[in-house]
Structure formats: C-alpha cells, structure tokens
Amino acid sequence: MNNPGPTLSDFGHDPLWISIIKAVAIFVFLMLGVLMGVWTERKLISRMQHRYGPNRAGKFGLLQTVADGLKMGLKEDIMPRTVDKVIYFLAPVVIAVPAFLAFSVVPFGPMVSMFGHKTPLQLTDLPVAVLLVLATASIGVYGVVLAGWGSRSPYAVLGGLRSAAQVVSYEIAMGLSFVAVFLQAGTLSTSEIVAKQASAGTWDIGGLSIPMPSWYVVSLVPSFLIYAITMLGETNRVPFDLPEGEGELVGGFHTEYSSSLKFAMFMLAEYVNVFTVSAMAITLFFGGWRAPWPISLWDGANSGWWPLLWFFTKLVIAFGFFVWVRASLPRVRYDQLMAFGWKVLIPVNLAWILIAATFKALRMPDSNRAIIMTIGAVVIIGALAIWLRFDTVNQRRKEAKAAAIEEEFEQLREEPVAGGFPVPPLDAPHYHGVVPAARLNPDAAKEVTSGSN
C-alpha cells in the first residue's frame, strides 16, 4: 500500500486540545530521549573502549542518567560576581527553547485517528518548514554567544566566538546541502518531501526508462554526505566540538556555569539538537517515517501507527552514528575546521548543486538539452581551470616556503647562533669525560669560594 501521507492542506484543522497533546508528546519524547541517549552513549562508548560504563544505579545502570539529572537540579548554583546577570540567566533558555521548537515540523507518521479525529502525526507544517529548522538552529547559537559574553571570562568568550564562526560556516554548507533536495522534491515542506519519496518514477532518456530510487540518500548521495558532516559541526560534536575545547579553553562557553540546572540545560539542548538534525536527515534523505525495504512490501507498513516504529528505529541508528564518530575520531584543530568548511564543503556543495540542477533541467520535457549540456560543460571546465590555477599558485607557495626553511636550516648548521637562540658549546670538557675539580673535591670548592669572598 503506497500511502502518500498528509499534505499542507491537512494541517491547521486540529482542535486546540489535540495540538496540546501533540506538543506535550513531543516534549516528553525528547526528554525521555535525552535520558536514554546519555545512557546509550555512555554504554556504547564504554563497550568500544572495553569498559562496562554505568552499571550501579538501577538495572544495567539505567537510572544513572536520572541520578545525574537530579544531582544537577539540586546542586548549589554558584554564580561569579562579575557576570552580567540578565544575559547569564537568559543564555541557557535561548539555547534550549529553539532546540525543542525545531521538532514541531518533523513528520512522525501519516494520518491517524486520535480520539475520533483524523490528524497527521506531526505538530504542524509550513511551505518553508525546512527553513524554519535552519532558523531555529541559527537562534540557538545566540545562546552560546550570550553565555560566553555574559560570563565575562576570556575562556568563555573565546568559546562563544568559536561557536559563532563555526556555526556560520557549517550552516552555509548545511543549507546548501538541502538545495538539491528542494530541486528534487519541488517543495520545502517536510511532509511533502516525505511524500515525494514514496515513489521515484522513471527517467526517460534515449528511449530508455531507467527506474529511479525513491529515497534521496541514493539519488543525492553527495548532499547526504555533506549534510552528515555539517550536522556534526552544527551540534558541536566530536570531531568538531571546538567551542567546548577543554584542552585549551578549560570548558568553553560554559566555563563559568557550575554543574547546576543551567549547565544541565546546555547539555539538554545539545542532545535535542542531535535528535533534530538526525530527524531532518531521516526526513530529507531516508524516506521519513516510511518503512524500509522489504518491510515496505507489506500493505500496512506505511499506515496507522506502525510508521512511528520505523521513524524511531531510524532515529536510533542515526544517534548511534554520532556515538560511533565520537568514539572513533579525535578533535581537529580550529584552523582545519574552518578551512574544511570554507575550502572543501562549500565549493563541493556548489558544484554538486550545479550538476543536480543540470540533471533536473534535462528531465524537463520542453528543455533544450543541447544548450543545457553546453552551458554545464563550459561552467565545469571554467571551474576546473580556476581550481587548477589556484592549485598551481598554492603549490608554488609551498615550494617557496619549503625552500626558505631549508635555507634557514643550512644557515643554522654553519652558524648555530644565527637564529638568535642561546646554543650551548658543543665541545665542553665533560663531553670528553673530563670531570671538573669542584665535583671531585667539593670541600676545596667551598674553600675557594669563601676565600674569594
């Protein structure tokens, strides 16, 4: 059974009490997801590192996260005297609230009957729902910046500035990774993007009908790979957790926040953001709530409440990807982070958008394919020429720098003091086994010293 799912016309007709039930259900789902997510992450990383992880509080340590949450909620809140109190208290709220709002446009399933009313398993939808998710993610970074600025600490300010630059860089790449999905689906609505992945149709070219894959992760794999990288940078997770670099920033933007309820809100927002970007990956690339093959061959797989199970299973797998990356990769340097975002992800994304738009235009029935192919070839050749030009210039700079370093080493070999650093003598007597007299007779050395005084 090919259930197309709800459309934009199905939203806005629910009674207020059903909308409240949906909102409360999403909030409870996220709160319980954070509790289980922390426990799951600690357990998986422990197993990967040959440890047991939490195993004291409750069966299998399941109550450890509850105990940690109660501890942070009841712990004494220590506030430095020099902080800006308004901004200091406002920052955790600013970072936590948008994280929950982003889930309001995530589709969990098709139309279902709830207390006798037909309603979609989604709180709301918009013609630009994906842009709403990007907007809420952008607002969340204000909480990080305000936390660093309001703390009036150099380490916290550096963490906030790092986060601002990182999010700006990786949000551009993330937004560009959505463009190919918009071109393929023809809409920015999350529910309609899921509906478009119900059936892909065929591509007629040269008299051949080529069946197309339905999930966009197959047909738009470059977009998905770029999004998978950017969602790590967007959520400040390893290897892109530079705003929280405790190695050089003590604790990053939340250095001045003690392990109290405000600190817990930062951790809560981070995990909810992980669930949000994972849900968007499922919605945009993995068919949303639709069952995977071969489960989709069952007529009732995509109807009723069963899609909730498929969505939750995909979400668990996506969260496992975050844990796996954290346990496997080290933290990169900040210059590597920024260079990778601006010099690799964004240019590759732009080139892929051009290719995807070209193929989209070729599939249009009234398109002039010769002109499109010519323009695409000219643009690609021009881009390659520009890249080769810059690559040649960079190679010449590297060769010149290497030559300068080698020349400096040659000079230091001939004249060790040329570098301006104190160099010990290389032919001191003790190098040849000659022991100073003061070492042989310490009393005589004392007499010489006292006599000179």
Short mmCIF file of C-alpha atoms in Angstrom, two decimals, residues 105-384:
data_model
loop_
_atom_site.label_atom_id
_atom_site.label_comp_id
_atom_site.label_asym_id
_atom_site.label_seq_id
_atom_site.Cartn_x
_atom_site.Cartn_y
_atom_site.Cartn_z
CA VAL A 105 7.76 20.41 11.84
CA VAL A 106 9.21 16.89 11.93
CA PRO A 107 6.77 14.31 10.46
CA PHE A 108 6.42 11.17 12.60
CA GLY A 109 3.82 9.34 10.55
CA PRO A 110 0.76 9.51 8.24
CA MET A 111 -2.82 10.44 9.02
CA VAL A 112 -4.12 8.58 12.09
CA SER A 113 -7.27 8.57 14.19
CA MET A 114 -6.71 10.26 17.55
CA PHE A 115 -9.72 10.23 19.89
CA GLY A 116 -12.05 10.08 16.90
CA HIS A 117 -10.32 12.88 14.92
CA LYS A 118 -8.25 12.33 11.78
CA THR A 119 -4.96 14.11 12.28
CA PRO A 120 -1.38 13.84 10.91
CA LEU A 121 1.35 12.55 13.21
CA GLN A 122 3.06 15.92 13.04
CA LEU A 123 2.52 19.03 15.11
CA THR A 124 2.50 21.48 12.20
CA ASP A 125 3.91 22.07 8.75
CA LEU A 126 4.79 25.08 6.63
CA PRO A 127 5.59 25.70 2.97
CA VAL A 128 9.10 26.59 4.20
CA ALA A 129 9.35 24.14 7.10
CA VAL A 130 12.98 23.19 6.42
CA LEU A 131 13.97 26.86 6.58
CA LEU A 132 12.27 27.03 9.98
CA VAL A 133 14.62 24.32 11.23
CA LEU A 134 17.62 26.27 9.93
CA ALA A 135 16.29 29.45 11.55
CA THR A 136 15.84 27.83 14.96
CA ALA A 137 19.34 26.36 14.74
CA SER A 138 20.68 29.84 13.99
CA ILE A 139 18.87 31.27 17.02
CA GLY A 140 20.34 28.56 19.23
CA VAL A 141 23.86 29.80 18.60
CA TYR A 142 22.90 33.10 20.21
CA GLY A 143 22.61 31.21 23.48
CA VAL A 144 26.20 30.02 23.12
CA VAL A 145 27.47 33.50 22.27
CA LEU A 146 25.50 35.10 25.09
CA ALA A 147 26.75 32.50 27.56
CA GLY A 148 30.33 33.37 26.72
CA TRP A 149 29.74 37.12 26.62
CA GLY A 150 27.66 37.27 29.79
CA SER A 151 30.19 35.22 31.75
CA ARG A 152 32.86 37.90 31.23
CA SER A 153 35.57 35.28 31.16
CA PRO A 154 38.26 35.11 28.45
CA TYR A 155 37.88 31.36 28.05
CA ALA A 156 34.10 31.61 27.78
CA VAL A 157 34.29 34.50 25.31
CA LEU A 158 36.71 32.54 23.11
CA GLY A 159 34.36 29.56 23.19
CA GLY A 160 31.42 31.76 22.19
CA LEU A 161 33.35 33.36 19.34
CA ARG A 162 34.49 29.97 18.12
CA SER A 163 30.92 28.73 18.10
CA ALA A 164 29.66 31.78 16.19
CA ALA A 165 32.27 31.37 13.45
CA GLN A 166 31.79 27.60 13.30
CA VAL A 167 28.00 27.70 13.08
CA VAL A 168 28.06 30.41 10.39
CA SER A 169 30.48 28.33 8.33
CA TYR A 170 28.73 25.00 8.67
CA GLU A 171 25.20 26.37 8.42
CA ILE A 172 26.05 27.67 4.95
CA ALA A 173 27.19 24.20 3.91
CA MET A 174 24.16 22.63 5.60
CA GLY A 175 21.75 24.96 3.83
CA LEU A 176 23.42 24.26 0.50
CA SER A 177 23.10 20.51 1.07
CA PHE A 178 19.31 21.00 1.22
CA VAL A 179 19.15 22.73 -2.18
CA ALA A 180 19.46 19.52 -4.17
CA VAL A 181 16.64 18.02 -2.09
CA PHE A 182 14.46 21.05 -2.83
CA LEU A 183 15.20 20.72 -6.55
CA GLN A 184 14.35 17.03 -6.49
CA ALA A 185 11.18 17.33 -4.40
CA GLY A 186 9.98 20.71 -5.67
CA THR A 187 8.92 21.78 -2.17
CA LEU A 188 10.30 22.91 1.21
CA SER A 189 7.53 21.26 3.23
CA THR A 190 8.74 18.35 5.35
CA SER A 191 5.56 16.31 4.95
CA GLU A 192 5.56 16.75 1.17
CA ILE A 193 9.27 15.88 0.94
CA VAL A 194 8.45 12.59 2.67
CA ALA A 195 5.51 12.08 0.28
CA LYS A 196 7.80 12.65 -2.72
CA GLN A 197 9.97 9.75 -1.55
CA ALA A 198 7.06 7.32 -1.73
CA SER A 199 7.76 6.62 -5.41
CA ALA A 200 10.53 7.91 -7.61
CA GLY A 201 9.21 7.09 -11.09
CA THR A 202 11.49 6.65 -14.09
CA TRP A 203 13.94 8.73 -16.07
CA ASP A 204 13.30 8.56 -19.81
CA ILE A 205 16.46 9.24 -21.81
CA GLY A 206 17.49 7.94 -25.22
CA GLY A 207 14.39 5.77 -25.46
CA LEU A 208 15.20 4.01 -22.19
CA SER A 209 13.14 4.14 -18.98
CA ILE A 210 15.54 3.99 -16.03
CA PRO A 211 13.87 3.40 -12.64
CA MET A 212 14.95 5.94 -10.04
CA PRO A 213 15.48 5.16 -6.33
CA SER A 214 12.83 6.57 -4.04
CA TRP A 215 14.97 7.62 -1.07
CA TYR A 216 17.07 10.70 -1.74
CA VAL A 217 20.07 9.21 0.08
CA VAL A 218 20.68 7.15 -3.07
CA SER A 219 20.00 9.71 -5.78
CA LEU A 220 21.50 12.64 -3.83
CA VAL A 221 24.32 10.88 -2.01
CA PRO A 222 26.76 13.88 -2.20
CA SER A 223 24.18 16.07 -0.46
CA PHE A 224 23.71 13.47 2.25
CA LEU A 225 27.45 13.05 2.85
CA ILE A 226 27.92 16.80 3.16
CA TYR A 227 24.93 17.04 5.48
CA ALA A 228 26.28 14.19 7.63
CA ILE A 229 29.49 16.18 8.13
CA THR A 230 27.80 19.51 8.73
CA MET A 231 25.40 18.13 11.32
CA LEU A 232 28.43 17.19 13.43
CA GLY A 233 29.69 20.76 13.19
CA GLU A 234 26.23 22.24 13.77
CA THR A 235 25.76 20.33 17.03
CA ASN A 236 29.33 20.92 18.31
CA ARG A 237 30.03 17.21 18.45
CA VAL A 238 33.33 15.38 18.06
CA PRO A 239 35.41 15.94 15.96
CA PHE A 240 34.02 19.49 15.68
CA ASP A 241 33.41 20.27 19.36
CA LEU A 242 35.83 23.21 19.33
CA PRO A 243 33.53 25.60 21.28
CA GLU A 244 33.86 23.20 24.22
CA GLY A 245 37.57 22.55 23.77
CA GLU A 246 38.52 21.84 27.38
CA GLY A 247 42.12 21.23 26.35
CA GLU A 248 42.72 24.91 25.60
CA LEU A 249 39.57 26.68 26.85
CA VAL A 250 39.01 24.90 30.20
CA GLY A 251 35.35 24.32 29.37
CA GLY A 252 34.48 26.62 26.50
CA PHE A 253 31.47 28.89 26.54
CA HIS A 254 30.01 27.32 29.71
CA THR A 255 33.19 27.57 31.78
CA GLU A 256 31.54 29.86 34.37
CA TYR A 257 28.41 27.71 34.67
CA SER A 258 28.65 25.33 37.58
CA SER A 259 27.22 21.82 37.30
CA SER A 260 23.75 23.05 38.17
CA LEU A 261 20.40 23.31 36.41
CA LYS A 262 21.70 25.93 33.94
CA PHE A 263 24.55 23.64 32.94
CA ALA A 264 22.02 20.81 32.53
CA MET A 265 20.07 22.99 30.08
CA PHE A 266 23.15 23.33 27.89
CA MET A 267 23.57 19.57 27.81
CA LEU A 268 19.85 19.12 27.19
CA ALA A 269 19.94 21.50 24.22
CA GLU A 270 22.95 19.71 22.75
CA TYR A 271 21.24 16.32 22.80
CA VAL A 272 17.95 17.70 21.50
CA ASN A 273 19.86 19.32 18.62
CA VAL A 274 21.41 15.93 17.89
CA PHE A 275 17.92 14.42 17.66
CA THR A 276 16.75 17.34 15.49
CA VAL A 277 19.50 17.03 12.88
CA SER A 278 19.07 13.25 12.91
CA ALA A 279 15.31 13.63 12.35
CA MET A 280 15.97 16.03 9.46
CA ALA A 281 18.40 13.55 7.92
CA ILE A 282 15.71 10.88 8.14
CA THR A 283 13.06 13.21 6.71
CA LEU A 284 15.12 14.55 3.81
CA PHE A 285 17.16 11.52 2.80
CA PHE A 286 15.80 8.29 4.31
CA GLY A 287 12.12 8.45 3.42
CA GLY A 288 10.98 9.91 6.74
CA TRP A 289 8.55 7.65 8.55
CA ARG A 290 8.24 5.23 5.63
CA ALA A 291 9.23 1.62 6.14
CA PRO A 292 12.43 0.40 4.52
CA TRP A 293 12.51 -2.40 2.00
CA PRO A 294 11.47 -5.26 2.33
CA ILE A 295 9.12 -4.20 5.15
CA SER A 296 7.53 -1.74 2.70
CA LEU A 297 6.22 -4.70 0.69
CA TRP A 298 3.68 -5.27 3.46
CA ASP A 299 0.45 -3.38 2.65
CA GLY A 300 0.00 -1.97 6.16
CA ALA A 301 3.62 -0.95 6.76
CA ASN A 302 3.06 2.74 5.98
CA SER A 303 -0.36 3.17 7.55
CA GLY A 304 -1.67 3.53 11.09
CA TRP A 305 0.77 3.82 13.97
CA TRP A 306 3.41 1.49 12.53
CA PRO A 307 5.43 4.34 10.93
CA LEU A 308 6.26 5.58 14.43
CA LEU A 309 8.32 2.41 14.88
CA TRP A 310 10.18 2.86 11.61
CA PHE A 311 10.93 6.50 12.42
CA PHE A 312 12.16 5.66 15.91
CA THR A 313 14.38 2.85 14.57
CA LYS A 314 15.98 5.19 12.04
CA LEU A 315 16.49 7.80 14.77
CA VAL A 316 18.29 5.28 16.99
CA ILE A 317 20.59 4.31 14.11
CA ALA A 318 21.34 7.97 13.37
CA PHE A 319 22.13 8.62 17.03
CA GLY A 320 24.40 5.58 17.03
CA PHE A 321 26.32 7.23 14.19
CA PHE A 322 27.03 10.23 16.44
CA VAL A 323 28.28 7.94 19.21
CA TRP A 324 30.43 5.93 16.82
CA VAL A 325 32.08 9.09 15.45
CA ARG A 326 32.75 10.39 18.97
CA ALA A 327 34.41 7.14 19.99
CA SER A 328 36.50 6.92 16.82
CA LEU A 329 37.76 10.35 15.77
CA PRO A 330 39.96 12.88 17.58
CA ARG A 331 39.21 16.59 17.78
CA VAL A 332 40.53 18.59 14.84
CA ARG A 333 42.35 21.91 15.08
CA TYR A 334 40.31 25.06 14.67
CA ASP A 335 42.11 26.16 11.50
CA GLN A 336 41.45 22.72 10.00
CA LEU A 337 37.78 23.01 10.95
CA MET A 338 37.32 26.39 9.28
CA ALA A 339 39.41 25.52 6.22
CA PHE A 340 37.44 22.31 5.69
CA GLY A 341 34.14 24.17 5.88
CA TRP A 342 35.01 27.07 3.58
CA LYS A 343 37.50 25.48 1.18
CA VAL A 344 36.04 21.99 0.80
CA LEU A 345 32.39 21.64 1.82
CA ILE A 346 31.02 24.87 0.34
CA PRO A 347 32.81 24.64 -3.08
CA VAL A 348 31.95 20.93 -3.44
CA ASN A 349 28.36 21.71 -2.49
CA LEU A 350 28.08 24.45 -5.09
CA ALA A 351 29.50 22.18 -7.79
CA TRP A 352 27.06 19.40 -6.85
CA ILE A 353 24.10 21.82 -6.91
CA LEU A 354 25.10 22.79 -10.44
CA ILE A 355 25.21 19.15 -11.50
CA ALA A 356 21.89 18.35 -9.81
CA ALA A 357 20.22 21.38 -11.40
CA THR A 358 21.54 20.33 -14.80
CA PHE A 359 20.09 16.83 -14.48
CA LYS A 360 16.82 18.32 -13.23
CA ALA A 361 16.65 20.56 -16.29
CA LEU A 362 17.42 17.65 -18.60
CA ARG A 363 14.42 15.76 -17.20
CA MET A 364 12.05 18.59 -18.11
CA PRO A 365 10.07 17.68 -21.26
CA ASP A 366 10.39 21.04 -23.03
CA SER A 367 14.07 21.67 -22.23
CA ASN A 368 16.74 22.28 -24.86
CA ARG A 369 19.21 19.65 -23.80
CA ALA A 370 21.97 20.74 -26.17
CA ILE A 371 22.07 24.25 -24.74
CA ILE A 372 21.92 22.97 -21.16
CA MET A 373 24.74 20.49 -21.75
CA THR A 374 26.85 23.18 -23.41
CA ILE A 375 26.38 25.65 -20.56
CA GLY A 376 27.08 22.93 -17.99
CA ALA A 377 30.26 21.86 -19.80
CA VAL A 378 31.51 25.46 -20.03
CA VAL A 379 30.86 26.06 -16.33
CA ILE A 380 32.56 22.82 -15.30
CA ILE A 381 35.59 23.50 -17.49
CA GLY A 382 35.82 27.05 -16.11
CA ALA A 383 35.61 25.78 -12.54
CA LEU A 384 38.35 23.24 -13.20
#
